[in-house]
PDB file of N, CA and C in Angstrom:
ATOM      1  N   MET A   1      18.075 -23.252 -37.224  1.00 73.00           N
ATOM      2  CA  MET A   1      17.383 -22.417 -36.258  1.00 73.00           C
ATOM      3  C   MET A   1      17.798 -20.963 -36.471  1.00 73.00           C
ATOM      4  N   GLU A   2      16.815 -20.099 -36.528  1.00 86.00           N
ATOM      5  CA  GLU A   2      17.078 -18.684 -36.768  1.00 86.00           C
ATOM      6  C   GLU A   2      17.263 -17.962 -35.434  1.00 86.00           C
ATOM      7  N   GLU A   3      18.321 -17.168 -35.331  1.00 89.00           N
ATOM      8  CA  GLU A   3      18.592 -16.425 -34.099  1.00 89.00           C
ATOM      9  C   GLU A   3      17.769 -15.148 -34.038  1.00 89.00           C
ATOM     10  N   GLU A   4      17.387 -14.792 -32.835  1.00 88.00           N
ATOM     11  CA  GLU A   4      16.638 -13.567 -32.595  1.00 88.00           C
ATOM     12  C   GLU A   4      17.598 -12.374 -32.653  1.00 88.00           C
ATOM     13  N   PRO A   5      17.228 -11.308 -33.336  1.00 91.00           N
ATOM     14  CA  PRO A   5      18.094 -10.123 -33.350  1.00 91.00           C
ATOM     15  C   PRO A   5      18.275  -9.574 -31.932  1.00 91.00           C
ATOM     16  N   LEU A   6      19.471  -9.099 -31.631  1.00 90.00           N
ATOM     17  CA  LEU A   6      19.795  -8.594 -30.307  1.00 90.00           C
ATOM     18  C   LEU A   6      18.852  -7.475 -29.883  1.00 90.00           C
ATOM     19  N   GLU A   7      18.485  -6.601 -30.801  1.00 92.00           N
ATOM     20  CA  GLU A   7      17.585  -5.491 -30.467  1.00 92.00           C
ATOM     21  C   GLU A   7      16.228  -6.004 -29.978  1.00 92.00           C
ATOM     22  N   ASP A   8      15.730  -7.072 -30.596  1.00 90.00           N
ATOM     23  CA  ASP A   8      14.449  -7.647 -30.180  1.00 90.00           C
ATOM     24  C   ASP A   8      14.549  -8.246 -28.782  1.00 90.00           C
ATOM     25  N   TRP A   9      15.677  -8.928 -28.512  1.00 86.00           N
ATOM     26  CA  TRP A   9      15.881  -9.519 -27.191  1.00 86.00           C
ATOM     27  C   TRP A   9      15.961  -8.437 -26.112  1.00 86.00           C
ATOM     28  N   VAL A  10      16.682  -7.359 -26.384  1.00 88.00           N
ATOM     29  CA  VAL A  10      16.825  -6.265 -25.415  1.00 88.00           C
ATOM     30  C   VAL A  10      15.467  -5.634 -25.133  1.00 88.00           C
ATOM     31  N   GLU A  11      14.674  -5.429 -26.162  1.00 89.00           N
ATOM     32  CA  GLU A  11      13.350  -4.845 -25.973  1.00 89.00           C
ATOM     33  C   GLU A  11      12.465  -5.765 -25.123  1.00 89.00           C
ATOM     34  N   ARG A  12      12.508  -7.069 -25.394  1.00 87.00           N
ATOM     35  CA  ARG A  12      11.729  -8.033 -24.633  1.00 87.00           C
ATOM     36  C   ARG A  12      12.196  -8.081 -23.173  1.00 87.00           C
ATOM     37  N   ARG A  13      13.505  -8.040 -22.968  1.00 87.00           N
ATOM     38  CA  ARG A  13      14.055  -8.046 -21.608  1.00 87.00           C
ATOM     39  C   ARG A  13      13.663  -6.786 -20.853  1.00 87.00           C
ATOM     40  N   ASP A  14      13.754  -5.645 -21.496  1.00 90.00           N
ATOM     41  CA  ASP A  14      13.471  -4.376 -20.826  1.00 90.00           C
ATOM     42  C   ASP A  14      12.006  -4.248 -20.400  1.00 90.00           C
ATOM     43  N   THR A  15      11.100  -4.911 -21.101  1.00 89.00           N
ATOM     44  CA  THR A  15       9.695  -4.844 -20.696  1.00 89.00           C
ATOM     45  C   THR A  15       9.450  -5.570 -19.376  1.00 89.00           C
ATOM     46  N   LYS A  16      10.362  -6.468 -18.993  1.00 89.00           N
ATOM     47  CA  LYS A  16      10.221  -7.222 -17.748  1.00 89.00           C
ATOM     48  C   LYS A  16      10.807  -6.485 -16.541  1.00 89.00           C
ATOM     49  N   ILE A  17      11.644  -5.511 -16.754  1.00 92.00           N
ATOM     50  CA  ILE A  17      12.302  -4.809 -15.647  1.00 92.00           C
ATOM     51  C   ILE A  17      11.253  -4.119 -14.783  1.00 92.00           C
ATOM     52  N   GLY A  18      11.335  -4.389 -13.492  1.00 93.00           N
ATOM     53  CA  GLY A  18      10.411  -3.777 -12.545  1.00 93.00           C
ATOM     54  C   GLY A  18       9.132  -4.556 -12.310  1.00 93.00           C
ATOM     55  N   ARG A  19       8.878  -5.592 -13.092  1.00 94.00           N
ATOM     56  CA  ARG A  19       7.668  -6.399 -12.915  1.00 94.00           C
ATOM     57  C   ARG A  19       7.746  -7.146 -11.588  1.00 94.00           C
ATOM     58  N   LEU A  20       6.618  -7.232 -10.894  1.00 95.00           N
ATOM     59  CA  LEU A  20       6.550  -7.935  -9.613  1.00 95.00           C
ATOM     60  C   LEU A  20       5.771  -9.232  -9.771  1.00 95.00           C
ATOM     61  N   ARG A  21       6.131 -10.223  -8.938  1.00 92.00           N
ATOM     62  CA  ARG A  21       5.363 -11.463  -8.883  1.00 92.00           C
ATOM     63  C   ARG A  21       5.365 -11.967  -7.444  1.00 92.00           C
ATOM     64  N   ALA A  22       4.327 -12.695  -7.088  1.00 91.00           N
ATOM     65  CA  ALA A  22       4.203 -13.284  -5.755  1.00 91.00           C
ATOM     66  C   ALA A  22       4.449 -14.781  -5.867  1.00 91.00           C
ATOM     67  N   VAL A  23       5.313 -15.292  -4.998  1.00 88.00           N
ATOM     68  CA  VAL A  23       5.660 -16.708  -5.006  1.00 88.00           C
ATOM     69  C   VAL A  23       5.335 -17.296  -3.642  1.00 88.00           C
ATOM     70  N   PRO A  24       4.478 -18.336  -3.588  1.00 87.00           N
ATOM     71  CA  PRO A  24       4.164 -18.947  -2.293  1.00 87.00           C
ATOM     72  C   PRO A  24       5.417 -19.511  -1.637  1.00 87.00           C
ATOM     73  N   VAL A  25       5.495 -19.376  -0.329  1.00 85.00           N
ATOM     74  CA  VAL A  25       6.608 -19.952   0.418  1.00 85.00           C
ATOM     75  C   VAL A  25       6.230 -21.389   0.743  1.00 85.00           C
ATOM     76  N   ALA A  26       6.937 -22.344   0.145  1.00 74.00           N
ATOM     77  CA  ALA A  26       6.696 -23.763   0.387  1.00 74.00           C
ATOM     78  C   ALA A  26       8.033 -24.476   0.424  1.00 74.00           C
ATOM     79  N   SER A  27       8.192 -25.357   1.374  1.00 70.00           N
ATOM     80  CA  SER A  27       9.460 -26.075   1.480  1.00 70.00           C
ATOM     81  C   SER A  27       9.462 -27.298   0.571  1.00 70.00           C
ATOM     82  N   GLY A  28      10.622 -27.634   0.065  1.00 66.00           N
ATOM     83  CA  GLY A  28      10.782 -28.831  -0.752  1.00 66.00           C
ATOM     84  C   GLY A  28       9.901 -28.842  -1.975  1.00 66.00           C
ATOM     85  N   GLU A  29       9.262 -29.953  -2.191  1.00 68.00           N
ATOM     86  CA  GLU A  29       8.399 -30.144  -3.357  1.00 68.00           C
ATOM     87  C   GLU A  29       6.937 -29.895  -3.000  1.00 68.00           C
ATOM     88  N   GLY A  30       6.696 -29.015  -2.046  1.00 61.00           N
ATOM     89  CA  GLY A  30       5.336 -28.729  -1.590  1.00 61.00           C
ATOM     90  C   GLY A  30       4.484 -28.085  -2.663  1.00 61.00           C
ATOM     91  N   LEU A  31       3.218 -27.916  -2.335  1.00 58.00           N
ATOM     92  CA  LEU A  31       2.265 -27.301  -3.254  1.00 58.00           C
ATOM     93  C   LEU A  31       2.639 -25.842  -3.478  1.00 58.00           C
ATOM     94  N   LYS A  32       2.700 -25.419  -4.726  1.00 64.00           N
ATOM     95  CA  LYS A  32       3.112 -24.063  -5.031  1.00 64.00           C
ATOM     96  C   LYS A  32       2.046 -23.244  -5.740  1.00 64.00           C
ATOM     97  N   GLY A  33       0.946 -23.836  -6.137  1.00 69.00           N
ATOM     98  CA  GLY A  33      -0.118 -23.090  -6.792  1.00 69.00           C
ATOM     99  C   GLY A  33      -0.756 -22.113  -5.818  1.00 69.00           C
ATOM    100  N   SER A  34      -0.928 -20.858  -6.233  1.00 68.00           N
ATOM    101  CA  SER A  34      -1.443 -19.835  -5.319  1.00 68.00           C
ATOM    102  C   SER A  34      -2.831 -20.173  -4.803  1.00 68.00           C
ATOM    103  N   HIS A  35      -3.652 -20.823  -5.612  1.00 73.00           N
ATOM    104  CA  HIS A  35      -5.015 -21.144  -5.203  1.00 73.00           C
ATOM    105  C   HIS A  35      -5.079 -22.318  -4.219  1.00 73.00           C
ATOM    106  N   LEU A  36      -4.001 -23.095  -4.096  1.00 77.00           N
ATOM    107  CA  LEU A  36      -4.024 -24.278  -3.243  1.00 77.00           C
ATOM    108  C   LEU A  36      -3.873 -23.956  -1.761  1.00 77.00           C
ATOM    109  N   ASN A  37      -3.212 -22.861  -1.447  1.00 81.00           N
ATOM    110  CA  ASN A  37      -3.024 -22.487  -0.050  1.00 81.00           C
ATOM    111  C   ASN A  37      -3.043 -20.963   0.057  1.00 81.00           C
ATOM    112  N   PRO A  38      -4.220 -20.349  -0.007  1.00 86.00           N
ATOM    113  CA  PRO A  38      -4.301 -18.888  -0.042  1.00 86.00           C
ATOM    114  C   PRO A  38      -3.817 -18.206   1.238  1.00 86.00           C
ATOM    115  N   ASP A  39      -3.729 -18.949   2.341  1.00 87.00           N
ATOM    116  CA  ASP A  39      -3.261 -18.344   3.586  1.00 87.00           C
ATOM    117  C   ASP A  39      -1.747 -18.461   3.777  1.00 87.00           C
ATOM    118  N   ALA A  40      -1.057 -19.102   2.849  1.00 86.00           N
ATOM    119  CA  ALA A  40       0.399 -19.250   2.959  1.00 86.00           C
ATOM    120  C   ALA A  40       1.085 -17.907   2.684  1.00 86.00           C
ATOM    121  N   PRO A  41       2.192 -17.650   3.359  1.00 91.00           N
ATOM    122  CA  PRO A  41       2.931 -16.417   3.088  1.00 91.00           C
ATOM    123  C   PRO A  41       3.531 -16.434   1.682  1.00 91.00           C
ATOM    124  N   ARG A  42       3.787 -15.244   1.166  1.00 92.00           N
ATOM    125  CA  ARG A  42       4.369 -15.097  -0.171  1.00 92.00           C
ATOM    126  C   ARG A  42       5.592 -14.189  -0.121  1.00 92.00           C
ATOM    127  N   THR A  43       6.568 -14.505  -0.958  1.00 92.00           N
ATOM    128  CA  THR A  43       7.650 -13.558  -1.188  1.00 92.00           C
ATOM    129  C   THR A  43       7.265 -12.768  -2.431  1.00 92.00           C
ATOM    130  N   ILE A  44       7.564 -11.505  -2.420  1.00 95.00           N
ATOM    131  CA  ILE A  44       7.349 -10.659  -3.593  1.00 95.00           C
ATOM    132  C   ILE A  44       8.705 -10.507  -4.259  1.00 95.00           C
ATOM    133  N   GLU A  45       8.758 -10.860  -5.531  1.00 95.00           N
ATOM    134  CA  GLU A  45      10.003 -10.770  -6.284  1.00 95.00           C
ATOM    135  C   GLU A  45       9.855  -9.729  -7.378  1.00 95.00           C
ATOM    136  N   ARG A  46      10.973  -9.064  -7.679  1.00 96.00           N
ATOM    137  CA  ARG A  46      11.011  -8.010  -8.708  1.00 96.00           C
ATOM    138  C   ARG A  46      12.030  -8.405  -9.759  1.00 96.00           C
ATOM    139  N   SER A  47      11.656  -8.280 -11.010  1.00 94.00           N
ATOM    140  CA  SER A  47      12.565  -8.617 -12.100  1.00 94.00           C
ATOM    141  C   SER A  47      13.519  -7.468 -12.369  1.00 94.00           C
ATOM    142  N   ASN A  48      14.808  -7.808 -12.533  1.00 92.00           N
ATOM    143  CA  ASN A  48      15.781  -6.796 -12.930  1.00 92.00           C
ATOM    144  C   ASN A  48      16.137  -6.945 -14.409  1.00 92.00           C
ATOM    145  N   GLY A  49      15.390  -7.785 -15.105  1.00 88.00           N
ATOM    146  CA  GLY A  49      15.632  -8.019 -16.518  1.00 88.00           C
ATOM    147  C   GLY A  49      16.405  -9.296 -16.771  1.00 88.00           C
ATOM    148  N   HIS A  50      17.072  -9.803 -15.737  1.00 88.00           N
ATOM    149  CA  HIS A  50      17.846 -11.040 -15.865  1.00 88.00           C
ATOM    150  C   HIS A  50      17.368 -12.107 -14.884  1.00 88.00           C
ATOM    151  N   VAL A  51      17.150 -11.716 -13.625  1.00 93.00           N
ATOM    152  CA  VAL A  51      16.705 -12.649 -12.586  1.00 93.00           C
ATOM    153  C   VAL A  51      15.639 -11.989 -11.729  1.00 93.00           C
ATOM    154  N   TRP A  52      14.907 -12.817 -10.983  1.00 93.00           N
ATOM    155  CA  TRP A  52      13.915 -12.331 -10.031  1.00 93.00           C
ATOM    156  C   TRP A  52      14.609 -12.139  -8.694  1.00 93.00           C
ATOM    157  N   GLU A  53      14.551 -10.924  -8.137  1.00 95.00           N
ATOM    158  CA  GLU A  53      15.207 -10.598  -6.877  1.00 95.00           C
ATOM    159  C   GLU A  53      14.163 -10.425  -5.780  1.00 95.00           C
ATOM    160  N   PRO A  54      14.513 -10.795  -4.526  1.00 95.00           N
ATOM    161  CA  PRO A  54      13.584 -10.560  -3.420  1.00 95.00           C
ATOM    162  C   PRO A  54      13.262  -9.073  -3.304  1.00 95.00           C
ATOM    163  N   HIS A  55      11.990  -8.773  -3.082  1.00 95.00           N
ATOM    164  CA  HIS A  55      11.558  -7.378  -3.006  1.00 95.00           C
ATOM    165  C   HIS A  55      10.724  -7.110  -1.752  1.00 95.00           C
ATOM    166  N   GLY A  56      10.034  -8.144  -1.255  1.00 96.00           N
ATOM    167  CA  GLY A  56       9.195  -7.970  -0.081  1.00 96.00           C
ATOM    168  C   GLY A  56       8.598  -9.279   0.360  1.00 96.00           C
ATOM    169  N   PHE A  57       7.751  -9.194   1.369  1.00 96.00           N
ATOM    170  CA  PHE A  57       7.130 -10.379   1.945  1.00 96.00           C
ATOM    171  C   PHE A  57       5.729 -10.012   2.424  1.00 96.00           C
ATOM    172  N   VAL A  58       4.749 -10.867   2.139  1.00 96.00           N
ATOM    173  CA  VAL A  58       3.376 -10.660   2.623  1.00 96.00           C
ATOM    174  C   VAL A  58       2.893 -11.963   3.252  1.00 96.00           C
ATOM    175  N   SER A  59       1.859 -11.859   4.054  1.00 94.00           N
ATOM    176  CA  SER A  59       1.428 -13.031   4.816  1.00 94.00           C
ATOM    177  C   SER A  59       0.324 -13.861   4.161  1.00 94.00           C
ATOM    178  N   SER A  60      -0.230 -13.404   3.037  1.00 91.00           N
ATOM    179  CA  SER A  60      -1.306 -14.192   2.404  1.00 91.00           C
ATOM    180  C   SER A  60      -1.471 -13.815   0.937  1.00 91.00           C
ATOM    181  N   LEU A  61      -2.272 -14.611   0.252  1.00 91.00           N
ATOM    182  CA  LEU A  61      -2.579 -14.349  -1.155  1.00 91.00           C
ATOM    183  C   LEU A  61      -3.322 -13.027  -1.304  1.00 91.00           C
ATOM    184  N   ALA A  62      -4.246 -12.730  -0.384  1.00 92.00           N
ATOM    185  CA  ALA A  62      -5.013 -11.493  -0.471  1.00 92.00           C
ATOM    186  C   ALA A  62      -4.095 -10.269  -0.395  1.00 92.00           C
ATOM    187  N   GLU A  63      -3.116 -10.295   0.488  1.00 94.00           N
ATOM    188  CA  GLU A  63      -2.168  -9.181   0.589  1.00 94.00           C
ATOM    189  C   GLU A  63      -1.321  -9.071  -0.668  1.00 94.00           C
ATOM    190  N   ALA A  64      -0.930 -10.213  -1.227  1.00 93.00           N
ATOM    191  CA  ALA A  64      -0.133 -10.214  -2.459  1.00 93.00           C
ATOM    192  C   ALA A  64      -0.934  -9.603  -3.605  1.00 93.00           C
ATOM    193  N   GLN A  65      -2.201  -9.976  -3.717  1.00 92.00           N
ATOM    194  CA  GLN A  65      -3.037  -9.453  -4.800  1.00 92.00           C
ATOM    195  C   GLN A  65      -3.243  -7.947  -4.640  1.00 92.00           C
ATOM    196  N   ALA A  66      -3.381  -7.479  -3.404  1.00 94.00           N
ATOM    197  CA  ALA A  66      -3.537  -6.055  -3.183  1.00 94.00           C
ATOM    198  C   ALA A  66      -2.276  -5.289  -3.563  1.00 94.00           C
ATOM    199  N   LEU A  67      -1.135  -5.866  -3.304  1.00 91.00           N
ATOM    200  CA  LEU A  67       0.138  -5.222  -3.630  1.00 91.00           C
ATOM    201  C   LEU A  67       0.401  -5.207  -5.136  1.00 91.00           C
ATOM    202  N   LEU A  68       0.081  -6.316  -5.779  1.00 89.00           N
ATOM    203  CA  LEU A  68       0.360  -6.428  -7.209  1.00 89.00           C
ATOM    204  C   LEU A  68      -0.685  -5.682  -8.006  1.00 89.00           C
TER     205      LEU A  68
END
């Protein structure tokens, strides 16, 4: 297996910094597809390049799409 050069990994990681995503709030093994429950609240997460951190909260898919 060939290893990825560190410079390539850093460049790939840095492109993710600041990216936002909306994640449906569902308990347990509930439905998580955004189209399955458009009225469910969403957490907005922001990438710091290593992990997704909480950034905000919206009450529906429509609000999430407007924010993103």
